[in-house]
Short mmCIF file of C-alpha atoms in Angstrom, two decimals:
data_model
loop_
_atom_site.label_atom_id
_atom_site.label_comp_id
_atom_site.label_asym_id
_atom_site.label_seq_id
_atom_site.Cartn_x
_atom_site.Cartn_y
_atom_site.Cartn_z
CA MET A 1 -0.46 38.30 -15.46
CA GLY A 2 -2.56 40.84 -17.32
CA ASP A 3 -1.98 41.63 -20.99
CA ASP A 4 -0.63 44.84 -22.54
CA GLU A 5 -3.25 47.42 -23.37
CA ASP A 6 -3.73 48.59 -26.96
CA ASP A 7 -3.78 52.14 -28.32
CA ASN A 8 -7.55 52.33 -28.22
CA THR A 9 -7.54 51.50 -24.52
CA LEU A 10 -4.93 54.17 -23.91
CA ARG A 11 -7.38 56.81 -25.09
CA THR A 12 -10.09 55.72 -22.66
CA ALA A 13 -10.55 57.15 -19.23
CA VAL A 14 -8.08 55.86 -16.69
CA PRO A 15 -9.46 54.93 -13.24
CA SER A 16 -7.86 56.85 -10.42
CA ALA A 17 -5.43 55.17 -8.09
CA GLN A 18 -7.95 55.46 -5.26
CA GLN A 19 -10.65 53.78 -7.33
CA LEU A 20 -8.37 50.86 -8.16
CA LEU A 21 -7.22 50.70 -4.55
CA ASP A 22 -10.81 50.45 -3.33
CA ARG A 23 -11.52 47.63 -5.79
CA CYS A 24 -8.33 45.84 -4.79
CA ASN A 25 -9.25 46.10 -1.10
CA GLY A 26 -12.64 44.63 -1.90
CA LEU A 27 -11.05 41.72 -3.76
CA LEU A 28 -8.62 41.08 -0.91
CA ARG A 29 -11.46 41.12 1.63
CA GLU A 30 -13.32 38.44 -0.32
CA LEU A 31 -10.19 36.31 -0.61
CA ASP A 32 -9.68 36.57 3.15
CA GLN A 33 -13.34 35.74 3.71
CA PHE A 34 -12.91 32.64 1.54
CA ARG A 35 -9.72 31.69 3.40
CA ASP A 36 -11.48 32.05 6.76
CA TYR A 37 -14.34 29.89 5.52
CA LEU A 38 -11.88 27.18 4.49
CA LYS A 39 -10.37 27.21 7.97
CA LEU A 40 -13.83 27.00 9.52
CA ARG A 41 -14.55 23.93 7.42
CA SER A 42 -11.08 22.45 8.10
CA LYS A 43 -10.45 22.69 4.36
CA GLN A 44 -7.53 25.12 4.40
CA ASN A 45 -5.24 22.51 2.88
CA THR A 46 -7.58 21.64 0.01
CA VAL A 47 -7.39 24.90 -1.97
CA GLU A 48 -4.10 26.50 -3.03
CA VAL A 49 -5.01 30.18 -2.77
CA ARG A 50 -2.01 31.71 -1.00
CA HIS A 51 0.01 32.55 -4.11
CA PHE A 52 -2.94 34.26 -5.80
CA ARG A 53 -3.69 36.23 -2.64
CA ASN A 54 -0.05 37.31 -2.41
CA THR A 55 -0.10 38.66 -5.96
CA VAL A 56 -3.24 40.64 -5.16
CA LEU A 57 -1.59 41.92 -1.98
CA SER A 58 1.45 43.00 -3.98
CA GLU A 59 -0.82 44.89 -6.37
CA LEU A 60 -2.48 46.54 -3.38
CA LYS A 61 0.84 47.85 -2.10
CA SER A 62 1.69 49.25 -5.52
CA LEU A 63 -1.66 51.03 -5.72
CA GLU A 64 -1.17 52.48 -2.25
CA LYS A 65 2.05 54.11 -3.47
CA LEU A 66 0.29 55.45 -6.55
CA THR A 67 -2.32 57.23 -4.44
CA LYS A 68 0.53 59.46 -3.23
CA ALA A 69 1.91 60.13 -6.72
CA ASP A 70 1.00 62.96 -9.09
CA PRO A 71 -2.21 61.73 -10.80
CA GLU A 72 -1.50 63.79 -13.94
CA ALA A 73 2.03 62.53 -14.45
CA ASP A 74 2.49 60.36 -17.55
CA ARG A 75 4.27 57.70 -15.52
CA THR A 76 1.40 57.51 -13.02
CA ARG A 77 -1.21 57.26 -15.76
CA HIS A 78 0.78 54.59 -17.58
CA THR A 79 1.19 52.54 -14.40
CA LEU A 80 -2.53 52.75 -13.68
CA ARG A 81 -3.34 51.62 -17.23
CA SER A 82 -0.96 48.68 -16.80
CA SER A 83 -2.46 47.52 -13.51
CA ASN A 84 -3.06 43.79 -13.26
CA LEU A 85 -6.10 44.33 -11.07
CA PRO A 86 -8.63 43.84 -13.94
CA PHE A 87 -7.04 40.45 -14.61
CA TYR A 88 -7.11 39.42 -10.94
CA THR A 89 -10.71 40.59 -10.65
CA THR A 90 -11.71 38.52 -13.69
CA VAL A 91 -9.99 35.46 -12.27
CA TRP A 92 -11.84 35.79 -8.97
CA LYS A 93 -15.16 36.51 -10.67
CA THR A 94 -14.71 33.39 -12.82
CA ALA A 95 -13.79 31.36 -9.74
CA LYS A 96 -16.98 32.42 -7.96
CA GLN A 97 -18.96 31.14 -10.94
CA SER A 98 -17.25 27.75 -10.69
CA ILE A 99 -17.50 24.86 -8.21
CA GLY A 100 -15.05 22.69 -6.31
CA LEU A 101 -11.98 24.92 -6.33
CA VAL A 102 -8.62 23.21 -5.94
CA ALA A 103 -5.99 25.82 -6.79
CA PHE A 104 -5.19 29.24 -8.19
CA SER A 105 -2.09 29.99 -10.29
CA LYS A 106 -1.07 26.34 -10.45
CA ARG A 107 1.74 25.33 -12.78
CA PHE A 108 1.61 21.92 -14.46
CA TYR A 109 4.47 20.25 -16.29
CA TRP A 110 4.81 17.69 -19.02
CA GLU A 111 7.81 15.52 -19.72
CA THR A 112 9.10 13.88 -22.87
CA ASN A 113 8.09 10.22 -23.24
CA GLN A 114 6.06 10.28 -20.04
CA ARG A 115 2.35 9.61 -20.20
CA THR A 116 1.42 10.89 -16.77
CA ARG A 117 2.90 13.03 -14.05
CA SER A 118 2.41 10.23 -11.58
CA LYS A 119 5.52 8.51 -10.32
CA PRO A 120 5.49 4.85 -11.43
CA LEU A 121 6.19 2.36 -8.71
CA PRO A 122 8.39 -0.68 -9.30
CA ASN A 123 6.49 -3.75 -10.43
CA ASN A 124 5.33 -5.90 -7.54
CA SER A 125 6.63 -3.34 -5.05
CA LEU A 126 3.83 -4.37 -2.72
CA ALA A 127 3.37 -7.93 -3.86
CA ASP A 128 6.82 -8.92 -2.65
CA GLY A 129 6.18 -7.52 0.80
CA LYS A 130 8.76 -4.77 0.51
CA ALA A 131 7.79 -1.38 1.83
CA PRO A 132 8.21 1.46 -0.67
CA GLN A 133 11.09 3.82 -0.03
CA ARG A 134 10.32 7.32 1.09
CA SER A 135 10.34 9.57 -1.96
CA ALA A 136 12.56 12.62 -2.12
CA GLU A 137 9.74 14.93 -3.10
CA SER A 138 7.34 13.97 -0.34
CA SER A 139 7.40 14.17 3.42
CA GLN A 140 4.91 11.34 3.65
CA ASP A 141 5.77 7.89 4.88
CA PRO A 142 3.32 5.69 2.97
CA MET A 143 2.13 2.59 4.77
CA PRO A 144 1.49 -0.58 2.80
CA SER A 145 -1.70 -2.00 4.21
CA ALA A 146 -0.78 -5.15 2.31
CA LEU A 147 0.82 -7.17 5.08
CA ASP A 148 2.63 -10.01 3.38
CA ARG A 149 1.74 -13.37 4.91
CA ARG A 150 5.24 -14.67 4.27
CA LYS A 151 6.39 -12.55 7.20
CA PRO A 152 5.45 -12.97 10.84
CA LEU A 153 2.52 -10.79 11.83
CA LYS A 154 4.60 -8.92 14.39
CA ASP A 155 7.07 -7.91 11.66
CA ASP A 156 4.15 -6.78 9.53
CA LEU A 157 2.86 -4.59 12.32
CA SER A 158 6.26 -2.99 12.78
CA ALA A 159 6.30 -2.20 9.08
CA GLN A 160 2.80 -0.82 9.40
CA LEU A 161 3.90 1.63 12.05
CA GLN A 162 7.06 2.59 10.17
CA TYR A 163 5.33 3.36 6.91
CA LEU A 164 2.08 4.76 8.18
CA SER A 165 0.76 7.53 5.94
CA LEU A 166 0.48 10.61 8.12
CA ASP A 167 -0.64 13.18 5.61
CA ALA A 168 -2.29 13.22 2.23
CA ASP A 169 -3.35 16.75 1.51
CA LYS A 170 -2.55 16.83 -2.18
CA PRO A 171 -4.82 15.24 -4.76
CA LEU A 172 -3.37 11.90 -5.77
CA SER A 173 -3.10 12.75 -9.46
CA TYR A 174 -1.04 15.85 -8.80
CA VAL A 175 1.89 14.08 -7.12
CA SER A 176 4.88 14.82 -9.32
CA ASN A 177 7.91 12.61 -9.77
CA THR A 178 10.44 15.39 -9.20
CA SER A 179 10.45 18.65 -7.37
CA ASP A 180 9.06 21.48 -9.50
CA ARG A 181 12.23 23.50 -9.00
CA TYR A 182 14.16 20.92 -11.03
CA LYS A 183 11.73 21.04 -13.95
CA ASP A 184 11.99 23.03 -17.14
CA LYS A 185 9.39 25.78 -17.16
CA LYS A 186 9.44 25.69 -20.94
CA ASN A 187 7.58 22.40 -20.58
CA SER A 188 4.85 23.81 -18.39
CA ALA A 189 1.61 25.73 -18.40
CA LEU A 190 0.18 28.02 -15.75
CA VAL A 191 -3.46 27.38 -14.94
CA ASP A 192 -5.30 30.30 -13.37
CA ILE A 193 -8.08 28.25 -11.75
CA VAL A 194 -8.28 24.52 -11.06
CA ALA A 195 -11.94 23.73 -10.43
CA HIS A 196 -14.47 20.88 -10.35
CA GLY A 197 -12.23 18.94 -7.98
CA GLY A 198 -9.34 19.14 -10.45
CA GLU A 199 -11.34 18.06 -13.48
CA GLU A 200 -11.44 21.54 -15.05
CA TRP A 201 -8.59 23.94 -15.78
CA ILE A 202 -9.50 27.55 -16.47
CA LYS A 203 -7.20 30.00 -18.22
CA VAL A 204 -8.16 33.67 -18.07
CA SER A 205 -6.69 36.15 -20.54
CA THR A 206 -7.55 39.85 -20.76
CA ILE A 207 -5.80 40.17 -24.11
CA THR A 208 -7.53 42.68 -26.40
CA GLU A 209 -8.55 42.35 -30.02
CA ASN A 210 -5.99 44.95 -31.09
CA ARG A 211 -3.25 43.02 -29.32
CA VAL A 212 -4.24 39.80 -31.09
CA LEU A 213 -4.25 41.58 -34.46
CA PHE A 214 -0.84 43.06 -33.68
CA GLU A 215 0.55 39.57 -32.96
CA MET A 216 -0.91 38.34 -36.23
CA ALA A 217 0.73 41.16 -38.10
CA GLU A 218 4.06 40.44 -36.38
CA ALA A 219 3.73 36.81 -37.45
CA GLY A 220 3.11 37.81 -41.07
CA TRP A 221 -0.65 37.45 -41.17
CA ASN A 222 -2.90 39.57 -43.39
CA ALA A 223 -6.59 39.84 -44.09
CA ASP A 224 -6.44 37.32 -46.95
CA ASP A 225 -5.20 34.66 -44.52
CA SER A 226 -8.61 34.53 -42.87
CA GLY A 227 -10.80 33.22 -45.62
CA PRO A 228 -13.55 30.72 -44.82
CA ASP A 229 -11.46 27.77 -46.00
CA ASP A 230 -8.31 28.80 -44.19
CA ASP A 231 -7.05 26.46 -41.49
CA MET A 232 -4.63 27.74 -38.88
CA THR A 233 -3.66 24.24 -37.82
CA SER A 234 -1.84 23.81 -41.12
CA ARG A 235 0.22 26.98 -40.75
CA SER A 236 3.96 27.21 -40.28
CA ASP A 237 6.03 27.95 -37.22
CA ASP A 238 4.96 31.58 -37.55
CA ASP A 239 1.97 30.55 -35.41
CA ASP A 240 4.39 30.59 -32.47
CA GLY A 241 3.91 34.35 -32.41
CA LEU A 242 0.27 33.99 -31.36
CA SER A 243 0.22 33.90 -27.57
CA LEU A 244 -3.28 32.40 -27.27
CA LEU A 245 -2.41 29.59 -29.66
CA ARG A 246 0.75 28.83 -27.71
CA LEU A 247 -1.25 28.84 -24.49
CA ALA A 248 -3.77 26.43 -25.95
CA GLU A 249 -1.09 24.03 -27.14
CA ASP A 250 0.80 24.15 -23.83
CA LEU A 251 -2.33 23.62 -21.77
CA LYS A 252 -3.32 20.60 -23.83
CA LYS A 253 0.17 19.11 -23.41
CA ALA A 254 0.03 19.66 -19.67
CA ALA A 255 -3.50 18.25 -19.42
CA LYS A 256 -2.44 15.11 -21.28
CA ALA A 257 0.26 14.58 -18.63
CA VAL A 258 -2.25 14.62 -15.75
CA ARG A 259 -5.20 12.44 -14.87
CA VAL A 260 -7.82 13.17 -12.26
CA ARG A 261 -9.96 10.17 -11.46
CA TYR A 262 -8.44 8.46 -14.50
CA LYS A 263 -9.44 11.29 -16.90
CA HIS A 264 -7.52 14.22 -18.36
CA PRO A 265 -8.74 17.61 -17.12
CA ASN A 266 -10.97 19.68 -19.39
CA VAL A 267 -9.51 23.06 -20.35
CA ARG A 268 -11.52 26.28 -20.65
CA PHE A 269 -10.46 29.71 -21.89
CA VAL A 270 -12.14 32.85 -20.53
CA LEU A 271 -11.51 35.77 -22.90
CA PRO A 272 -13.66 38.71 -21.75
CA LYS A 273 -12.12 41.26 -24.16
CA LEU A 274 -12.56 39.23 -27.37
CA GLU A 275 -15.85 39.24 -29.21
CA GLU A 276 -16.84 36.75 -31.87
CA GLY A 277 -18.43 37.74 -35.16
CA ARG A 278 -16.67 41.09 -35.56
CA ILE A 279 -13.20 40.36 -36.93
CA PRO A 280 -12.70 37.34 -39.24
CA GLN A 281 -9.06 36.79 -38.24
CA ILE A 282 -9.97 36.53 -34.57
CA ASP A 283 -12.89 34.23 -35.37
CA ARG A 284 -10.50 31.90 -37.16
CA LEU A 285 -8.13 31.92 -34.19
CA LEU A 286 -10.96 31.09 -31.79
CA ARG A 287 -12.19 28.24 -34.00
CA ASP A 288 -8.68 26.85 -34.18
CA ILE A 289 -8.35 26.92 -30.38
CA ARG A 290 -11.68 25.14 -30.06
CA ALA A 291 -10.47 22.52 -32.53
CA THR A 292 -7.92 21.43 -29.90
CA GLY A 293 -10.77 20.47 -27.60
CA ILE A 294 -10.57 23.57 -25.44
CA LEU A 295 -13.81 25.27 -24.47
CA VAL A 296 -13.68 29.01 -25.23
CA HIS A 297 -15.86 31.67 -23.61
CA CYS A 298 -15.66 35.15 -25.12
CA ALA A 299 -17.35 38.44 -24.22
CA GLY A 300 -20.71 37.40 -25.70
CA ASP A 301 -20.69 34.10 -23.79
CA LEU A 302 -20.00 35.90 -20.52
CA GLU A 303 -22.65 38.60 -20.85
CA GLY A 304 -25.63 38.15 -18.59
CA ILE A 305 -23.93 35.59 -16.36
CA PRO A 306 -24.45 36.95 -12.85
CA VAL A 307 -21.55 37.21 -10.43
CA PRO A 308 -23.03 35.89 -7.17
CA PRO A 309 -22.25 37.35 -3.76
CA LEU A 310 -19.49 35.33 -2.15
CA THR A 311 -21.66 34.34 0.82
CA ASP A 312 -24.12 32.66 -1.57
CA VAL A 313 -21.52 30.37 -3.15
CA LEU A 314 -19.04 29.57 -0.40
CA ASP A 315 -20.38 26.04 0.01
CA LYS A 316 -20.08 25.13 -3.64
CA LEU A 317 -16.61 26.62 -3.98
CA VAL A 318 -15.32 23.92 -1.64
CA VAL A 319 -14.82 20.47 -3.11
CA ASP A 320 -17.53 18.08 -1.93
CA ASP A 321 -15.52 14.89 -1.59
CA PHE A 322 -18.59 12.84 -0.83
CA ALA A 323 -21.00 13.98 -3.54
CA ALA A 324 -20.11 11.11 -5.86
CA PHE A 325 -19.98 8.43 -3.16
CA THR A 326 -22.02 5.31 -3.78
CA PRO A 327 -24.88 4.42 -1.36
CA ILE A 328 -22.84 1.47 -0.10
CA LEU A 329 -19.23 2.08 0.93
CA ASN A 330 -16.43 -0.49 0.89
CA ILE A 331 -14.19 -0.05 3.94
CA ASP A 332 -10.49 -0.90 3.71
CA CYS A 333 -8.58 -2.44 6.60
CA THR A 334 -6.72 0.84 7.20
CA ILE A 335 -10.03 2.59 7.89
CA LEU A 336 -11.32 -0.27 10.04
CA LEU A 337 -8.27 0.16 12.26
CA ALA A 338 -8.68 3.93 12.37
CA LEU A 339 -12.31 3.55 13.47
CA VAL A 340 -11.36 1.54 16.57
CA SER A 341 -7.96 3.04 17.44
CA ASP A 342 -7.61 4.79 20.80
CA LEU A 343 -5.81 7.53 18.89
CA SER A 344 -9.05 8.36 17.05
CA HIS A 345 -11.28 8.62 20.12
CA GLY A 346 -9.63 11.09 22.46
CA ARG A 347 -6.51 12.10 24.26
CA VAL A 348 -3.78 9.50 24.65
CA ALA A 349 -0.92 10.05 27.06
CA VAL A 350 2.44 9.79 25.31
CA GLU A 351 4.54 6.90 26.57
CA PRO A 352 8.34 6.70 26.24
CA TRP A 353 8.08 3.53 24.18
CA PHE A 354 5.72 4.98 21.56
CA HIS A 355 6.94 4.78 17.98
CA ARG A 356 7.59 8.16 16.36
CA ALA A 357 4.68 7.53 13.96
CA ILE A 358 2.34 7.11 16.94
CA ARG A 359 3.64 10.32 18.48
CA ARG A 360 3.04 12.12 15.22
CA GLN A 361 -0.50 10.76 14.98
CA ILE A 362 -1.25 12.03 18.49
CA GLU A 363 -0.10 15.47 17.39
CA LEU A 364 -2.27 15.29 14.27
CA GLU A 365 -5.30 14.25 16.29
CA GLU A 366 -4.86 17.26 18.54
CA GLU A 367 -4.79 19.51 15.47
CA GLU A 368 -7.58 17.85 13.54
CA LYS A 369 -9.92 15.18 14.86
CA LEU A 370 -10.00 12.29 12.38
CA LEU A 371 -13.49 10.96 13.04
CA PRO A 372 -15.59 14.13 13.30
CA THR A 373 -13.58 15.94 10.62
CA PHE A 374 -13.19 13.24 7.97
CA LEU A 375 -14.56 9.77 8.56
CA PHE A 376 -18.00 10.46 10.04
CA PRO A 377 -18.84 13.00 7.31
CA ALA A 378 -17.57 10.56 4.68
CA MET A 379 -19.65 7.65 5.94
CA GLY A 380 -22.79 9.60 6.83
CA ASN A 381 -25.69 7.17 7.03
CA ARG A 382 -24.51 5.05 4.11
CA GLU A 383 -24.42 1.27 4.36
CA LEU A 384 -20.92 0.02 5.19
CA VAL A 385 -19.33 -3.23 4.05
CA CYS A 386 -15.87 -4.79 4.16
CA THR A 387 -14.44 -7.95 2.68
CA VAL A 388 -13.82 -11.11 4.66
CA GLU A 389 -10.08 -10.65 4.20
CA ALA A 390 -10.11 -7.07 5.47
CA ALA A 391 -12.14 -8.02 8.53
CA LYS A 392 -9.88 -10.99 9.25
CA ARG A 393 -6.70 -8.95 9.05
CA MET A 394 -8.14 -6.20 11.20
CA ARG A 395 -9.14 -8.73 13.88
CA GLU A 396 -5.66 -10.28 13.80
CA ILE A 397 -4.06 -6.91 14.45
CA VAL A 398 -6.51 -5.95 17.18
CA ASP A 399 -6.17 -9.33 18.90
CA LEU A 400 -2.39 -9.01 18.86
CA ILE A 401 -1.79 -5.43 20.00
CA GLY A 402 -5.18 -3.88 20.71
CA THR A 403 -6.05 -2.32 24.05
CA PRO A 404 -9.22 -3.44 25.87
CA ALA A 405 -11.08 -0.38 24.54
CA GLU A 406 -9.92 -1.07 20.97
CA LYS A 407 -11.07 -4.66 21.25
CA ALA A 408 -14.47 -3.58 22.57
CA ARG A 409 -14.90 -1.11 19.71
CA THR A 410 -13.98 -3.82 17.22
CA LEU A 411 -16.73 -6.12 18.50
CA LEU A 412 -19.29 -3.33 18.19
CA LEU A 413 -18.03 -2.18 14.79
CA MET A 414 -18.25 -5.67 13.33
CA GLY A 415 -21.59 -6.55 14.90
CA GLU A 416 -20.33 -8.94 17.55
CA GLU A 417 -21.97 -6.99 20.34
CA SER A 418 -23.16 -10.10 22.15
CA ASN A 419 -19.53 -10.80 22.96
CA ALA A 420 -19.03 -7.20 24.02
CA ASN A 421 -21.93 -6.67 26.39
CA GLY A 422 -23.63 -10.01 26.83
CA ALA A 423 -26.64 -9.15 24.67
CA GLU A 424 -27.81 -11.59 22.05
CA GLY A 425 -28.60 -8.90 19.49
CA ALA A 426 -31.87 -10.55 18.52
CA TYR A 427 -33.80 -7.40 17.65
CA ASN A 428 -34.68 -5.54 14.49
CA VAL A 429 -32.08 -3.79 12.38
CA ALA A 430 -32.99 -0.24 13.43
CA THR A 431 -32.94 -1.06 17.12
CA ARG A 432 -29.68 -2.92 16.75
CA GLN A 433 -28.03 0.00 14.95
CA LYS A 434 -29.20 2.40 17.64
CA ASN A 435 -27.93 0.16 20.42
CA LEU A 436 -24.56 -0.33 18.74
CA VAL A 437 -24.07 3.43 18.41
CA THR A 438 -25.12 3.93 22.03
CA SER A 439 -22.66 1.28 23.21
CA PHE A 440 -19.90 2.70 21.01
CA ARG A 441 -20.27 6.09 22.69
CA GLN A 442 -19.03 4.59 25.93
CA TYR A 443 -15.61 4.18 24.33
CA SER A 444 -15.15 7.61 22.78
CA GLU A 445 -14.64 11.17 23.95
CA TYR A 446 -16.27 12.41 20.76
CA ASP A 447 -19.87 12.51 19.71
CA ILE A 448 -20.81 9.43 17.72
CA PRO A 449 -23.43 10.33 15.07
CA SER A 450 -26.75 8.64 15.65
CA GLU A 451 -27.03 7.90 11.91
CA TRP A 452 -23.76 5.95 11.75
CA ASN A 453 -24.81 2.73 10.06
CA LEU A 454 -23.42 0.01 12.32
CA PRO A 455 -22.51 -2.78 12.09
CA ILE A 456 -20.21 -3.07 9.10
CA GLN A 457 -21.42 -5.96 6.98
CA ILE A 458 -18.87 -8.54 5.86
CA VAL A 459 -18.95 -9.56 2.18
CA ASP A 460 -17.10 -12.06 0.00
CA GLY A 461 -14.17 -10.28 -1.59
CA HIS A 462 -13.37 -12.89 -4.21
CA ILE A 463 -14.30 -11.64 -7.65
CA ASP A 464 -13.90 -12.81 -11.22
CA THR A 465 -11.51 -10.36 -12.91
CA THR A 466 -13.03 -11.24 -16.30
CA THR A 467 -16.00 -9.08 -15.29
CA LEU A 468 -13.68 -6.07 -15.06
CA PRO A 469 -11.78 -4.14 -17.76
CA ALA A 470 -8.66 -5.79 -19.16
CA THR A 471 -6.45 -3.54 -17.02
CA ALA A 472 -7.77 -5.32 -13.91
CA VAL A 473 -5.60 -8.35 -14.66
CA ALA A 474 -2.44 -6.25 -14.50
CA VAL A 475 -3.69 -4.53 -11.35
CA ALA A 476 -4.38 -7.87 -9.65
CA GLU A 477 -0.86 -9.09 -10.47
CA ASN A 478 0.59 -6.14 -8.54
CA LEU A 479 -1.53 -6.51 -5.38
CA THR A 480 -1.37 -8.85 -2.44
CA ALA A 481 -4.36 -11.03 -1.64
CA ILE A 482 -5.86 -8.68 0.93
CA ASN A 483 -5.53 -5.62 -1.31
CA SER A 484 -6.99 -7.52 -4.24
CA SER A 485 -9.96 -8.50 -2.12
CA VAL A 486 -10.57 -4.92 -1.01
CA PHE A 487 -9.91 -2.81 -4.10
CA LEU A 488 -10.98 -5.26 -6.80
CA TYR A 489 -14.16 -6.00 -4.88
CA GLY A 490 -14.99 -2.28 -4.73
CA TRP A 491 -14.20 -1.98 -8.43
CA ALA A 492 -16.34 -4.96 -9.46
CA ALA A 493 -19.22 -4.02 -7.18
CA GLY A 494 -19.17 -0.40 -8.31
CA ARG A 495 -18.75 0.84 -4.75
CA THR A 496 -16.61 3.64 -3.42
CA THR A 497 -13.71 2.28 -1.36
CA LEU A 498 -12.61 4.25 1.71
CA SER A 499 -8.92 3.84 2.46
CA SER A 500 -5.91 5.65 3.86
CA ASN A 501 -3.51 3.46 1.88
CA ARG A 502 -2.17 6.04 -0.56
CA THR A 503 0.56 3.68 -1.76
CA VAL A 504 -1.81 1.03 -3.05
CA ALA A 505 -4.19 3.59 -4.54
CA LYS A 506 -1.27 5.19 -6.34
CA LEU A 507 -0.04 1.82 -7.56
CA ILE A 508 -3.46 0.99 -9.02
CA GLU A 509 -3.59 4.33 -10.80
CA THR A 510 -0.11 3.86 -12.24
CA VAL A 511 -0.74 0.30 -13.45
CA ILE A 512 -3.99 1.32 -15.14
CA GLU A 513 -2.20 4.16 -16.90
CA GLU A 514 0.56 1.86 -18.11
CA HIS A 515 -1.86 -0.78 -19.40
CA ARG A 516 -4.78 1.30 -20.62
CA THR A 517 -6.05 0.52 -24.11
CA SER A 518 -8.52 3.40 -24.28
CA GLU A 519 -9.02 6.90 -22.93
CA GLU A 520 -12.23 5.57 -21.43
CA ASP A 521 -10.46 3.06 -19.17
CA VAL A 522 -11.10 3.80 -15.51
CA GLY A 523 -10.27 2.03 -12.28
CA PRO A 524 -11.87 1.65 -8.86
CA ASP A 525 -13.43 4.65 -7.17
CA VAL A 526 -11.17 5.22 -4.16
CA TRP A 527 -11.48 7.98 -1.57
CA LEU A 528 -8.26 8.51 0.36
CA CYS A 529 -8.60 9.71 3.91
CA PRO A 530 -6.19 12.64 4.34
CA THR A 531 -4.58 11.07 7.39
CA ALA A 532 -4.29 7.63 8.97
CA ARG A 533 -4.39 6.08 12.42
CA SER A 534 -2.89 2.85 13.68
CA LEU A 535 -3.48 1.13 16.99
CA VAL A 536 -1.55 2.39 19.97
CA GLY A 537 0.18 -0.96 20.30
CA LYS A 538 1.95 -2.52 23.22
CA GLU A 539 5.29 -1.90 24.82
CA LYS A 540 7.92 -4.28 23.51
CA ASN A 541 8.54 -7.30 25.72
CA ARG A 542 5.55 -6.34 27.87
CA LYS A 543 3.57 -9.32 29.06
CA ASN A 544 -0.08 -9.55 27.99
#
């Protein structure tokens, strides 16, 4: 929320209720414009903006009431001075100057003796072939793509359907191990803007210089405490009276409990009402905050930075999931299956024998088309590869339960088109790619992009873990053979792995965190598809 105004501010002109109302309406219009743009891009679930919008809407309603009040009344003037609108406006202005927004007004927690907010999985929870139990805090049913070879393939496929991941809206690193309502807010920090795909946390404060000086006086500070050799970090518990210092400490604790792509988020303060170089005590406070590793932007840093029109920055405000993709993509078995599934290529009539997961996937496909919305944009025209093990497992599943159309798509996807249409495929690469795409279109109700780089090339997934960081050994011990071949290959080759197996990706992240020896330790680059598709399957006891 906004900060209390000081006496100097009280003597300045107070905007009228109508002026504030007009500004608030303008802010709300831009928020709605941003929300509509997210829906247009099918990104409405990628940015948490509803809570921030609701607070602005609440302020709007309060201002509407004030327009009917006596403008000269002391209570009216005091309420107008105390309006949170300047704070909300600063937050939105700062957001428009950022990129890759993830959330507004997001609370993050830290816990005693816990290194990350991620929920650790039991050791070998996938290696022993046991499916993970559904967690209390999530409505997702994660599917282990690791199908243990000690079980019959049919049993594996049943497990695949039962634990298929149907939704994955939230960034992996933000999955908490308990519901927020059961957490202690004293061990939390509220971040005003989560940007850069989660890698930057921005805290906005409209606290004034007089307010900071008042807090210092309350805490027993005086002018002599701000000499050039003075160090706030060595001060006593009286520092607890300084709200900015508390904020800085809490934000650093929260950031150390979260990792985004194996790194802690960077924290930035935006302090538009504080100016460096004027008051020594404030300068010392700012230097002390910076000493924690937090980037601080004061009034002087913000001057001259233009606030762009919203229409000019809409694209960059949305996270570009594919910007950091490697030129060659490693395709997991879960994505291979999604690319050929009937569920991904058009309407499928619901049969009485369909598993509930299949029914749910049909509903999801009606709401949001997997291929045109997620997978085709993710792949683009990049070269696609998969490991021998992934291709083998995918073929086993398709051969066992695939429909004729799914089998035909598989042959085209994997470059076995001579078996699909009788052609020998003895032509140049460009012609072959074009023909494969053309043939693939016969089996889909959707438009297949002409630049889709078929076929998927098969590569050797066996790698020497000694070429990877030391944490790779622990990761390999927790993965089945097929998952090792997929994820360790992508790691060793430096290629982005496309998968919908949230469980394995989460396991890798957790193991790396538990075994890291340095803050610089990172794992494989994995992009998780927000939803998954399995094959339609066959009715039980139905003859082939």
